[in-house]
Amino acid sequence: MEKYENRQECPIGVFDSGVGGISVLRELVAQMPNENYIFFGDSKNAPYGTKTLEEVQKLTCADAEYLLSRGVKALVVACNTATSAAIRILREKYADMPVIGIEPALKPAVHAGGHPRVLVMATPMTLREEKFHALMQRFESDAEILRLPCPGLVEYVEQGVLEGAELEAFLANLFEPYRSHPVDCVVLGCTHYPFVRETIQKLLGAGVQIFDGGAGTARETERRLKDCGLCSGRAQQGTVELCNSLASEQMKQLEIRLLQSGTVQAIIKK
């Protein structure tokens, strides 16, 4: 484990089944720019959303162990599938540190107005697990909630395909059943999906509101760090270290591209 003079100076560990969690990392950097971050993407085993529960639990615990070996002070599970499958296991195993998960941003979508028709896009496992069913039951009297499993969409992002005719055709096929009865809101229930948000908006129209849980996860992480007295006292901007189980230059460049695709300016640690 890497050594730091005090725990407040330790980095925040963020991980995902691949590069999608960088959408959450961007929100974390925007919310807490003076913190240091280590991001780990398990692209070698992506996607998690089509694997068995046991496989996802084993992979998620391995991801957490890697970040703990790097001396992180908190774990952010920037993956809806891993959160659904293993957040309880992680919180029991690492009870002495903040462990923050992510869930589909169903609440703000449902409260968008009236009795909206809400389409939740997610991996098959996220939509299958008890955690999502419990979330859905909380709001099903306030909206018409539709579940849309999107196997294959994660792979586009992992390959760096964020726009173009092939992606549009893939998404148009997914959205075909909703053309005759349009939806009011879309919830991006996978952290990879915000990277294709513009294409989703283009296909569904400007009138459809799109929600994702990244900003809420960043706010919750800051709250948990404050509660534990773990916020950095650093005055200067922190750094971001990007790691991936596919240790190729191509993957490194994709991670940098995704991190820099937003408005946040991050200092990437070499």
PDB file of N, CA and C in Angstrom, residues 131-226:
ATOM      1  N   LYS A 131     -31.893  -4.367  -6.405  1.00  0.00           N
ATOM      2  CA  LYS A 131     -31.688  -2.955  -6.079  1.00  0.00           C
ATOM      3  C   LYS A 131     -32.501  -2.058  -7.007  1.00  0.00           C
ATOM      4  N   PHE A 132     -32.505  -2.352  -8.307  1.00  0.00           N
ATOM      5  CA  PHE A 132     -33.278  -1.527  -9.227  1.00  0.00           C
ATOM      6  C   PHE A 132     -34.769  -1.731  -9.037  1.00  0.00           C
ATOM      7  N   HIS A 133     -35.188  -2.965  -8.798  1.00  0.00           N
ATOM      8  CA  HIS A 133     -36.619  -3.227  -8.591  1.00  0.00           C
ATOM      9  C   HIS A 133     -37.142  -2.458  -7.377  1.00  0.00           C
ATOM     10  N   ALA A 134     -36.335  -2.389  -6.318  1.00  0.00           N
ATOM     11  CA  ALA A 134     -36.740  -1.628  -5.130  1.00  0.00           C
ATOM     12  C   ALA A 134     -36.841  -0.141  -5.460  1.00  0.00           C
ATOM     13  N   LEU A 135     -35.895   0.365  -6.246  1.00  0.00           N
ATOM     14  CA  LEU A 135     -35.926   1.774  -6.662  1.00  0.00           C
ATOM     15  C   LEU A 135     -37.156   2.055  -7.517  1.00  0.00           C
ATOM     16  N   MET A 136     -37.444   1.172  -8.415  1.00  0.00           N
ATOM     17  CA  MET A 136     -38.584   1.336  -9.316  1.00  0.00           C
ATOM     18  C   MET A 136     -39.904   1.343  -8.543  1.00  0.00           C
ATOM     19  N   GLN A 137     -40.010   0.478  -7.562  1.00  0.00           N
ATOM     20  CA  GLN A 137     -41.242   0.397  -6.770  1.00  0.00           C
ATOM     21  C   GLN A 137     -41.520   1.683  -6.000  1.00  0.00           C
ATOM     22  N   ARG A 138     -40.461   2.421  -5.647  1.00  0.00           N
ATOM     23  CA  ARG A 138     -40.630   3.676  -4.914  1.00  0.00           C
ATOM     24  C   ARG A 138     -41.340   4.732  -5.754  1.00  0.00           C
ATOM     25  N   PHE A 139     -41.185   4.633  -7.072  1.00  0.00           N
ATOM     26  CA  PHE A 139     -41.670   5.720  -7.927  1.00  0.00           C
ATOM     27  C   PHE A 139     -42.710   5.298  -8.958  1.00  0.00           C
ATOM     28  N   GLU A 140     -43.085   4.023  -9.000  1.00  0.00           N
ATOM     29  CA  GLU A 140     -43.946   3.566 -10.084  1.00  0.00           C
ATOM     30  C   GLU A 140     -45.353   4.148 -10.038  1.00  0.00           C
ATOM     31  N   SER A 141     -45.771   4.690  -8.879  1.00  0.00           N
ATOM     32  CA  SER A 141     -47.093   5.326  -8.820  1.00  0.00           C
ATOM     33  C   SER A 141     -47.060   6.755  -9.358  1.00  0.00           C
ATOM     34  N   ASP A 142     -45.857   7.307  -9.541  1.00  0.00           N
ATOM     35  CA  ASP A 142     -45.708   8.696  -9.979  1.00  0.00           C
ATOM     36  C   ASP A 142     -45.349   8.839 -11.449  1.00  0.00           C
ATOM     37  N   ALA A 143     -45.090   7.727 -12.123  1.00  0.00           N
ATOM     38  CA  ALA A 143     -44.663   7.787 -13.521  1.00  0.00           C
ATOM     39  C   ALA A 143     -44.873   6.434 -14.178  1.00  0.00           C
ATOM     40  N   GLU A 144     -44.882   6.435 -15.500  1.00  0.00           N
ATOM     41  CA  GLU A 144     -44.852   5.184 -16.260  1.00  0.00           C
ATOM     42  C   GLU A 144     -43.381   4.886 -16.535  1.00  0.00           C
ATOM     43  N   ILE A 145     -42.869   3.841 -15.908  1.00  0.00           N
ATOM     44  CA  ILE A 145     -41.444   3.538 -15.993  1.00  0.00           C
ATOM     45  C   ILE A 145     -41.227   2.339 -16.908  1.00  0.00           C
ATOM     46  N   LEU A 146     -40.433   2.539 -17.934  1.00  0.00           N
ATOM     47  CA  LEU A 146     -40.158   1.510 -18.926  1.00  0.00           C
ATOM     48  C   LEU A 146     -38.694   1.112 -18.850  1.00  0.00           C
ATOM     49  N   ARG A 147     -38.408  -0.169 -18.892  1.00  0.00           N
ATOM     50  CA  ARG A 147     -37.038  -0.665 -18.818  1.00  0.00           C
ATOM     51  C   ARG A 147     -36.535  -1.055 -20.199  1.00  0.00           C
ATOM     52  N   LEU A 148     -35.344  -0.558 -20.541  1.00  0.00           N
ATOM     53  CA  LEU A 148     -34.754  -0.874 -21.846  1.00  0.00           C
ATOM     54  C   LEU A 148     -33.350  -1.441 -21.668  1.00  0.00           C
ATOM     55  N   PRO A 149     -33.205  -2.769 -21.677  1.00  0.00           N
ATOM     56  CA  PRO A 149     -31.856  -3.353 -21.631  1.00  0.00           C
ATOM     57  C   PRO A 149     -31.111  -2.997 -22.918  1.00  0.00           C
ATOM     58  N   CYS A 150     -29.836  -2.646 -22.780  1.00  0.00           N
ATOM     59  CA  CYS A 150     -29.051  -2.195 -23.944  1.00  0.00           C
ATOM     60  C   CYS A 150     -27.777  -3.001 -24.127  1.00  0.00           C
ATOM     61  N   PRO A 151     -27.865  -4.332 -24.252  1.00  0.00           N
ATOM     62  CA  PRO A 151     -26.631  -5.091 -24.486  1.00  0.00           C
ATOM     63  C   PRO A 151     -25.978  -4.646 -25.782  1.00  0.00           C
ATOM     64  N   GLY A 152     -24.682  -4.423 -25.733  1.00  0.00           N
ATOM     65  CA  GLY A 152     -23.952  -3.993 -26.921  1.00  0.00           C
ATOM     66  C   GLY A 152     -23.571  -2.526 -26.916  1.00  0.00           C
ATOM     67  N   LEU A 153     -24.291  -1.695 -26.158  1.00  0.00           N
ATOM     68  CA  LEU A 153     -24.009  -0.258 -26.176  1.00  0.00           C
ATOM     69  C   LEU A 153     -22.694   0.073 -25.467  1.00  0.00           C
ATOM     70  N   VAL A 154     -22.407  -0.635 -24.376  1.00  0.00           N
ATOM     71  CA  VAL A 154     -21.145  -0.421 -23.662  1.00  0.00           C
ATOM     72  C   VAL A 154     -19.958  -0.633 -24.604  1.00  0.00           C
ATOM     73  N   GLU A 155     -20.063  -1.628 -25.464  1.00  0.00           N
ATOM     74  CA  GLU A 155     -18.945  -1.958 -26.350  1.00  0.00           C
ATOM     75  C   GLU A 155     -18.614  -0.815 -27.308  1.00  0.00           C
ATOM     76  N   TYR A 156     -19.635  -0.068 -27.746  1.00  0.00           N
ATOM     77  CA  TYR A 156     -19.361   1.084 -28.609  1.00  0.00           C
ATOM     78  C   TYR A 156     -18.465   2.090 -27.894  1.00  0.00           C
ATOM     79  N   VAL A 157     -18.789   2.384 -26.636  1.00  0.00           N
ATOM     80  CA  VAL A 157     -18.003   3.362 -25.876  1.00  0.00           C
ATOM     81  C   VAL A 157     -16.599   2.816 -25.625  1.00  0.00           C
ATOM     82  N   GLU A 158     -16.496   1.535 -25.287  1.00  0.00           N
ATOM     83  CA  GLU A 158     -15.190   0.935 -25.039  1.00  0.00           C
ATOM     84  C   GLU A 158     -14.292   0.997 -26.273  1.00  0.00           C
ATOM     85  N   GLN A 159     -14.911   1.040 -27.448  1.00  0.00           N
ATOM     86  CA  GLN A 159     -14.143   1.125 -28.693  1.00  0.00           C
ATOM     87  C   GLN A 159     -13.931   2.573 -29.129  1.00  0.00           C
ATOM     88  N   GLY A 160     -14.454   3.516 -28.332  1.00  0.00           N
ATOM     89  CA  GLY A 160     -14.293   4.927 -28.661  1.00  0.00           C
ATOM     90  C   GLY A 160     -15.257   5.431 -29.718  1.00  0.00           C
ATOM     91  N   VAL A 161     -16.307   4.657 -29.999  1.00  0.00           N
ATOM     92  CA  VAL A 161     -17.320   5.069 -30.990  1.00  0.00           C
ATOM     93  C   VAL A 161     -18.426   5.815 -30.248  1.00  0.00           C
ATOM     94  N   LEU A 162     -18.386   7.132 -30.292  1.00  0.00           N
ATOM     95  CA  LEU A 162     -19.317   7.967 -29.539  1.00  0.00           C
ATOM     96  C   LEU A 162     -20.334   8.668 -30.437  1.00  0.00           C
ATOM     97  N   GLU A 163     -20.177   8.525 -31.735  1.00  0.00           N
ATOM     98  CA  GLU A 163     -21.100   9.141 -32.697  1.00  0.00           C
ATOM     99  C   GLU A 163     -20.942   8.422 -34.028  1.00  0.00           C
ATOM    100  N   GLY A 164     -21.775   8.802 -35.003  1.00  0.00           N
ATOM    101  CA  GLY A 164     -21.638   8.224 -36.336  1.00  0.00           C
ATOM    102  C   GLY A 164     -22.810   7.343 -36.721  1.00  0.00           C
ATOM    103  N   ALA A 165     -22.835   6.960 -37.994  1.00  0.00           N
ATOM    104  CA  ALA A 165     -23.969   6.238 -38.568  1.00  0.00           C
ATOM    105  C   ALA A 165     -24.202   4.875 -37.920  1.00  0.00           C
ATOM    106  N   GLU A 166     -23.119   4.157 -37.621  1.00  0.00           N
ATOM    107  CA  GLU A 166     -23.274   2.817 -37.037  1.00  0.00           C
ATOM    108  C   GLU A 166     -23.924   2.887 -35.660  1.00  0.00           C
ATOM    109  N   LEU A 167     -23.465   3.819 -34.824  1.00  0.00           N
ATOM    110  CA  LEU A 167     -24.046   3.994 -33.498  1.00  0.00           C
ATOM    111  C   LEU A 167     -25.493   4.455 -33.609  1.00  0.00           C
ATOM    112  N   GLU A 168     -25.771   5.372 -34.508  1.00  0.00           N
ATOM    113  CA  GLU A 168     -27.137   5.871 -34.676  1.00  0.00           C
ATOM    114  C   GLU A 168     -28.080   4.747 -35.094  1.00  0.00           C
ATOM    115  N   ALA A 169     -27.627   3.877 -35.980  1.00  0.00           N
ATOM    116  CA  ALA A 169     -28.461   2.754 -36.421  1.00  0.00           C
ATOM    117  C   ALA A 169     -28.743   1.795 -35.263  1.00  0.00           C
ATOM    118  N   PHE A 170     -27.720   1.543 -34.455  1.00  0.00           N
ATOM    119  CA  PHE A 170     -27.874   0.660 -33.294  1.00  0.00           C
ATOM    120  C   PHE A 170     -28.912   1.230 -32.329  1.00  0.00           C
ATOM    121  N   LEU A 171     -28.786   2.520 -32.005  1.00  0.00           N
ATOM    122  CA  LEU A 171     -29.714   3.147 -31.064  1.00  0.00           C
ATOM    123  C   LEU A 171     -31.115   3.289 -31.657  1.00  0.00           C
ATOM    124  N   ALA A 172     -31.201   3.604 -32.941  1.00  0.00           N
ATOM    125  CA  ALA A 172     -32.511   3.732 -33.589  1.00  0.00           C
ATOM    126  C   ALA A 172     -33.286   2.429 -33.499  1.00  0.00           C
ATOM    127  N   ASN A 173     -32.578   1.319 -33.622  1.00  0.00           N
ATOM    128  CA  ASN A 173     -33.228   0.010 -33.490  1.00  0.00           C
ATOM    129  C   ASN A 173     -33.745  -0.201 -32.069  1.00  0.00           C
ATOM    130  N   LEU A 174     -32.961   0.219 -31.060  1.00  0.00           N
ATOM    131  CA  LEU A 174     -33.403   0.106 -29.667  1.00  0.00           C
ATOM    132  C   LEU A 174     -34.644   0.957 -29.405  1.00  0.00           C
ATOM    133  N   PHE A 175     -34.672   2.152 -30.001  1.00  0.00           N
ATOM    134  CA  PHE A 175     -35.756   3.100 -29.734  1.00  0.00           C
ATOM    135  C   PHE A 175     -36.993   2.878 -30.600  1.00  0.00           C
ATOM    136  N   GLU A 176     -36.935   1.973 -31.562  1.00  0.00           N
ATOM    137  CA  GLU A 176     -38.037   1.760 -32.505  1.00  0.00           C
ATOM    138  C   GLU A 176     -39.392   1.544 -31.815  1.00  0.00           C
ATOM    139  N   PRO A 177     -39.462   0.714 -30.750  1.00  0.00           N
ATOM    140  CA  PRO A 177     -40.773   0.481 -30.103  1.00  0.00           C
ATOM    141  C   PRO A 177     -41.388   1.740 -29.484  1.00  0.00           C
ATOM    142  N   TYR A 178     -40.602   2.814 -29.325  1.00  0.00           N
ATOM    143  CA  TYR A 178     -41.109   4.011 -28.638  1.00  0.00           C
ATOM    144  C   TYR A 178     -41.405   5.156 -29.606  1.00  0.00           C
ATOM    145  N   ARG A 179     -41.318   4.884 -30.892  1.00  0.00           N
ATOM    146  CA  ARG A 179     -41.584   5.935 -31.881  1.00  0.00           C
ATOM    147  C   ARG A 179     -43.068   6.293 -31.926  1.00  0.00           C
ATOM    148  N   SER A 180     -43.932   5.309 -31.823  1.00  0.00           N
ATOM    149  CA  SER A 180     -45.377   5.571 -31.901  1.00  0.00           C
ATOM    150  C   SER A 180     -45.923   6.143 -30.596  1.00  0.00           C
ATOM    151  N   HIS A 181     -45.226   5.930 -29.507  1.00  0.00           N
ATOM    152  CA  HIS A 181     -45.639   6.449 -28.198  1.00  0.00           C
ATOM    153  C   HIS A 181     -44.392   6.994 -27.510  1.00  0.00           C
ATOM    154  N   PRO A 182     -43.999   8.223 -27.825  1.00  0.00           N
ATOM    155  CA  PRO A 182     -42.722   8.770 -27.342  1.00  0.00           C
ATOM    156  C   PRO A 182     -42.647   8.870 -25.825  1.00  0.00           C
ATOM    157  N   VAL A 183     -41.413   8.881 -25.333  1.00  0.00           N
ATOM    158  CA  VAL A 183     -41.181   9.033 -23.897  1.00  0.00           C
ATOM    159  C   VAL A 183     -40.909  10.504 -23.579  1.00  0.00           C
ATOM    160  N   ASP A 184     -41.075  10.856 -22.297  1.00  0.00           N
ATOM    161  CA  ASP A 184     -40.814  12.221 -21.840  1.00  0.00           C
ATOM    162  C   ASP A 184     -39.385  12.388 -21.329  1.00  0.00           C
ATOM    163  N   CYS A 185     -38.871  11.326 -20.690  1.00  0.00           N
ATOM    164  CA  CYS A 185     -37.558  11.383 -20.058  1.00  0.00           C
ATOM    165  C   CYS A 185     -36.801  10.087 -20.312  1.00  0.00           C
ATOM    166  N   VAL A 186     -35.488  10.203 -20.337  1.00  0.00           N
ATOM    167  CA  VAL A 186     -34.616   9.031 -20.427  1.00  0.00           C
ATOM    168  C   VAL A 186     -33.631   9.074 -19.263  1.00  0.00           C
ATOM    169  N   VAL A 187     -33.484   7.944 -18.596  1.00  0.00           N
ATOM    170  CA  VAL A 187     -32.502   7.804 -17.527  1.00  0.00           C
ATOM    171  C   VAL A 187     -31.358   6.941 -18.056  1.00  0.00           C
ATOM    172  N   LEU A 188     -30.156   7.483 -18.001  1.00  0.00           N
ATOM    173  CA  LEU A 188     -28.973   6.746 -18.445  1.00  0.00           C
ATOM    174  C   LEU A 188     -28.457   5.940 -17.259  1.00  0.00           C
ATOM    175  N   GLY A 189     -28.855   4.665 -17.205  1.00  0.00           N
ATOM    176  CA  GLY A 189     -28.565   3.818 -16.057  1.00  0.00           C
ATOM    177  C   GLY A 189     -27.284   3.028 -16.169  1.00  0.00           C
ATOM    178  N   CYS A 190     -26.342   3.526 -16.948  1.00  0.00           N
ATOM    179  CA  CYS A 190     -25.005   2.937 -17.067  1.00  0.00           C
ATOM    180  C   CYS A 190     -24.045   4.093 -17.266  1.00  0.00           C
ATOM    181  N   THR A 191     -22.920   4.062 -16.585  1.00  0.00           N
ATOM    182  CA  THR A 191     -22.009   5.210 -16.642  1.00  0.00           C
ATOM    183  C   THR A 191     -21.323   5.365 -17.996  1.00  0.00           C
ATOM    184  N   HIS A 192     -21.399   4.359 -18.862  1.00  0.00           N
ATOM    185  CA  HIS A 192     -20.886   4.513 -20.222  1.00  0.00           C
ATOM    186  C   HIS A 192     -21.797   5.413 -21.064  1.00  0.00           C
ATOM    187  N   TYR A 193     -23.081   5.402 -20.782  1.00  0.00           N
ATOM    188  CA  TYR A 193     -24.047   6.006 -21.688  1.00  0.00           C
ATOM    189  C   TYR A 193     -23.965   7.526 -21.804  1.00  0.00           C
ATOM    190  N   PRO A 194     -23.551   8.278 -20.760  1.00  0.00           N
ATOM    191  CA  PRO A 194     -23.428   9.730 -20.951  1.00  0.00           C
ATOM    192  C   PRO A 194     -22.502  10.130 -22.097  1.00  0.00           C
ATOM    193  N   PHE A 195     -21.580   9.257 -22.475  1.00  0.00           N
ATOM    194  CA  PHE A 195     -20.667   9.589 -23.573  1.00  0.00           C
ATOM    195  C   PHE A 195     -21.351   9.527 -24.940  1.00  0.00           C
ATOM    196  N   VAL A 196     -22.537   8.919 -25.016  1.00  0.00           N
ATOM    197  CA  VAL A 196     -23.309   8.921 -26.271  1.00  0.00           C
ATOM    198  C   VAL A 196     -24.609   9.706 -26.090  1.00  0.00           C
ATOM    199  N   ARG A 197     -24.635  10.559 -25.100  1.00  0.00           N
ATOM    200  CA  ARG A 197     -25.829  11.353 -24.780  1.00  0.00           C
ATOM    201  C   ARG A 197     -26.287  12.201 -25.969  1.00  0.00           C
ATOM    202  N   GLU A 198     -25.351  12.836 -26.665  1.00  0.00           N
ATOM    203  CA  GLU A 198     -25.731  13.699 -27.779  1.00  0.00           C
ATOM    204  C   GLU A 198     -26.426  12.918 -28.885  1.00  0.00           C
ATOM    205  N   THR A 199     -25.964  11.706 -29.142  1.00  0.00           N
ATOM    206  CA  THR A 199     -26.602  10.882 -30.168  1.00  0.00           C
ATOM    207  C   THR A 199     -27.983  10.441 -29.715  1.00  0.00           C
ATOM    208  N   ILE A 200     -28.127  10.088 -28.446  1.00  0.00           N
ATOM    209  CA  ILE A 200     -29.440   9.718 -27.901  1.00  0.00           C
ATOM    210  C   ILE A 200     -30.407  10.893 -28.025  1.00  0.00           C
ATOM    211  N   GLN A 201     -29.931  12.095 -27.658  1.00  0.00           N
ATOM    212  CA  GLN A 201     -30.775  13.297 -27.751  1.00  0.00           C
ATOM    213  C   GLN A 201     -31.189  13.559 -29.196  1.00  0.00           C
ATOM    214  N   LYS A 202     -30.247  13.398 -30.109  1.00  0.00           N
ATOM    215  CA  LYS A 202     -30.518  13.622 -31.535  1.00  0.00           C
ATOM    216  C   LYS A 202     -31.628  12.705 -32.040  1.00  0.00           C
ATOM    217  N   LEU A 203     -31.597  11.455 -31.630  1.00  0.00           N
ATOM    218  CA  LEU A 203     -32.573  10.478 -32.115  1.00  0.00           C
ATOM    219  C   LEU A 203     -33.947  10.631 -31.466  1.00  0.00           C
ATOM    220  N   LEU A 204     -33.969  11.006 -30.184  1.00  0.00           N
ATOM    221  CA  LEU A 204     -35.244  11.098 -29.470  1.00  0.00           C
ATOM    222  C   LEU A 204     -35.875  12.485 -29.542  1.00  0.00           C
ATOM    223  N   GLY A 205     -35.064  13.480 -29.881  1.00  0.00           N
ATOM    224  CA  GLY A 205     -35.606  14.831 -30.014  1.00  0.00           C
ATOM    225  C   GLY A 205     -35.270  15.714 -28.828  1.00  0.00           C
ATOM    226  N   ALA A 206     -35.226  17.019 -29.088  1.00  0.00           N
ATOM    227  CA  ALA A 206     -34.818  17.993 -28.073  1.00  0.00           C
ATOM    228  C   ALA A 206     -35.784  18.069 -26.903  1.00  0.00           C
ATOM    229  N   GLY A 207     -37.026  17.635 -27.105  1.00  0.00           N
ATOM    230  CA  GLY A 207     -38.028  17.723 -26.041  1.00  0.00           C
ATOM    231  C   GLY A 207     -37.904  16.662 -24.971  1.00  0.00           C
ATOM    232  N   VAL A 208     -37.088  15.653 -25.194  1.00  0.00           N
ATOM    233  CA  VAL A 208     -36.907  14.568 -24.220  1.00  0.00           C
ATOM    234  C   VAL A 208     -35.799  14.962 -23.240  1.00  0.00           C
ATOM    235  N   GLN A 209     -36.113  14.924 -21.954  1.00  0.00           N
ATOM    236  CA  GLN A 209     -35.107  15.229 -20.940  1.00  0.00           C
ATOM    237  C   GLN A 209     -34.280  13.979 -20.635  1.00  0.00           C
ATOM    238  N   ILE A 210     -32.969  14.169 -20.452  1.00  0.00           N
ATOM    239  CA  ILE A 210     -32.064  13.052 -20.184  1.00  0.00           C
ATOM    240  C   ILE A 210     -31.383  13.259 -18.839  1.00  0.00           C
ATOM    241  N   PHE A 211     -31.363  12.197 -18.038  1.00  0.00           N
ATOM    242  CA  PHE A 211     -30.810  12.265 -16.690  1.00  0.00           C
ATOM    243  C   PHE A 211     -29.762  11.165 -16.513  1.00  0.00           C
ATOM    244  N   ASP A 212     -28.702  11.486 -15.729  1.00  0.00           N
ATOM    245  CA  ASP A 212     -27.783  10.436 -15.294  1.00  0.00           C
ATOM    246  C   ASP A 212     -27.357  10.726 -13.864  1.00  0.00           C
ATOM    247  N   GLY A 213     -26.787   9.728 -13.194  1.00  0.00           N
ATOM    248  CA  GLY A 213     -26.537   9.836 -11.759  1.00  0.00           C
ATOM    249  C   GLY A 213     -25.161  10.322 -11.359  1.00  0.00           C
ATOM    250  N   GLY A 214     -24.343  10.756 -12.315  1.00  0.00           N
ATOM    251  CA  GLY A 214     -22.965  11.119 -12.006  1.00  0.00           C
ATOM    252  C   GLY A 214     -22.822  12.272 -11.035  1.00  0.00           C
ATOM    253  N   ALA A 215     -23.551  13.360 -11.267  1.00  0.00           N
ATOM    254  CA  ALA A 215     -23.435  14.541 -10.398  1.00  0.00           C
ATOM    255  C   ALA A 215     -23.916  14.233  -8.986  1.00  0.00           C
ATOM    256  N   GLY A 216     -24.986  13.458  -8.872  1.00  0.00           N
ATOM    257  CA  GLY A 216     -25.493  13.073  -7.549  1.00  0.00           C
ATOM    258  C   GLY A 216     -24.494  12.222  -6.787  1.00  0.00           C
ATOM    259  N   THR A 217     -23.807  11.341  -7.496  1.00  0.00           N
ATOM    260  CA  THR A 217     -22.779  10.503  -6.870  1.00  0.00           C
ATOM    261  C   THR A 217     -21.614  11.358  -6.372  1.00  0.00           C
ATOM    262  N   ALA A 218     -21.242  12.370  -7.152  1.00  0.00           N
ATOM    263  CA  ALA A 218     -20.156  13.272  -6.736  1.00  0.00           C
ATOM    264  C   ALA A 218     -20.541  14.048  -5.475  1.00  0.00           C
ATOM    265  N   ARG A 219     -21.768  14.537  -5.422  1.00  0.00           N
ATOM    266  CA  ARG A 219     -22.223  15.273  -4.229  1.00  0.00           C
ATOM    267  C   ARG A 219     -22.264  14.364  -3.011  1.00  0.00           C
ATOM    268  N   GLU A 220     -22.717  13.131  -3.199  1.00  0.00           N
ATOM    269  CA  GLU A 220     -22.773  12.188  -2.088  1.00  0.00           C
ATOM    270  C   GLU A 220     -21.370  11.822  -1.612  1.00  0.00           C
ATOM    271  N   THR A 221     -20.423  11.704  -2.521  1.00  0.00           N
ATOM    272  CA  THR A 221     -19.040  11.413  -2.140  1.00  0.00           C
ATOM    273  C   THR A 221     -18.477  12.534  -1.285  1.00  0.00           C
ATOM    274  N   GLU A 222     -18.706  13.777  -1.686  1.00  0.00           N
ATOM    275  CA  GLU A 222     -18.215  14.910  -0.900  1.00  0.00           C
ATOM    276  C   GLU A 222     -18.865  14.922   0.485  1.00  0.00           C
ATOM    277  N   ARG A 223     -20.148  14.648   0.546  1.00  0.00           N
ATOM    278  CA  ARG A 223     -20.840  14.628   1.845  1.00  0.00           C
ATOM    279  C   ARG A 223     -20.256  13.568   2.756  1.00  0.00           C
ATOM    280  N   ARG A 224     -20.001  12.381   2.204  1.00  0.00           N
ATOM    281  CA  ARG A 224     -19.461  11.288   3.014  1.00  0.00           C
ATOM    282  C   ARG A 224     -18.043  11.608   3.493  1.00  0.00           C
ATOM    283  N   LEU A 225     -17.233  12.220   2.642  1.00  0.00           N
ATOM    284  CA  LEU A 225     -15.880  12.599   3.044  1.00  0.00           C
ATOM    285  C   LEU A 225     -15.904  13.645   4.158  1.00  0.00           C
ATOM    286  N   LYS A 226     -16.798  14.614   4.053  1.00  0.00           N
ATOM    287  CA  LYS A 226     -16.926  15.640   5.097  1.00  0.00           C
ATOM    288  C   LYS A 226     -17.342  15.009   6.414  1.00  0.00           C
TER     289      LYS A 226
END
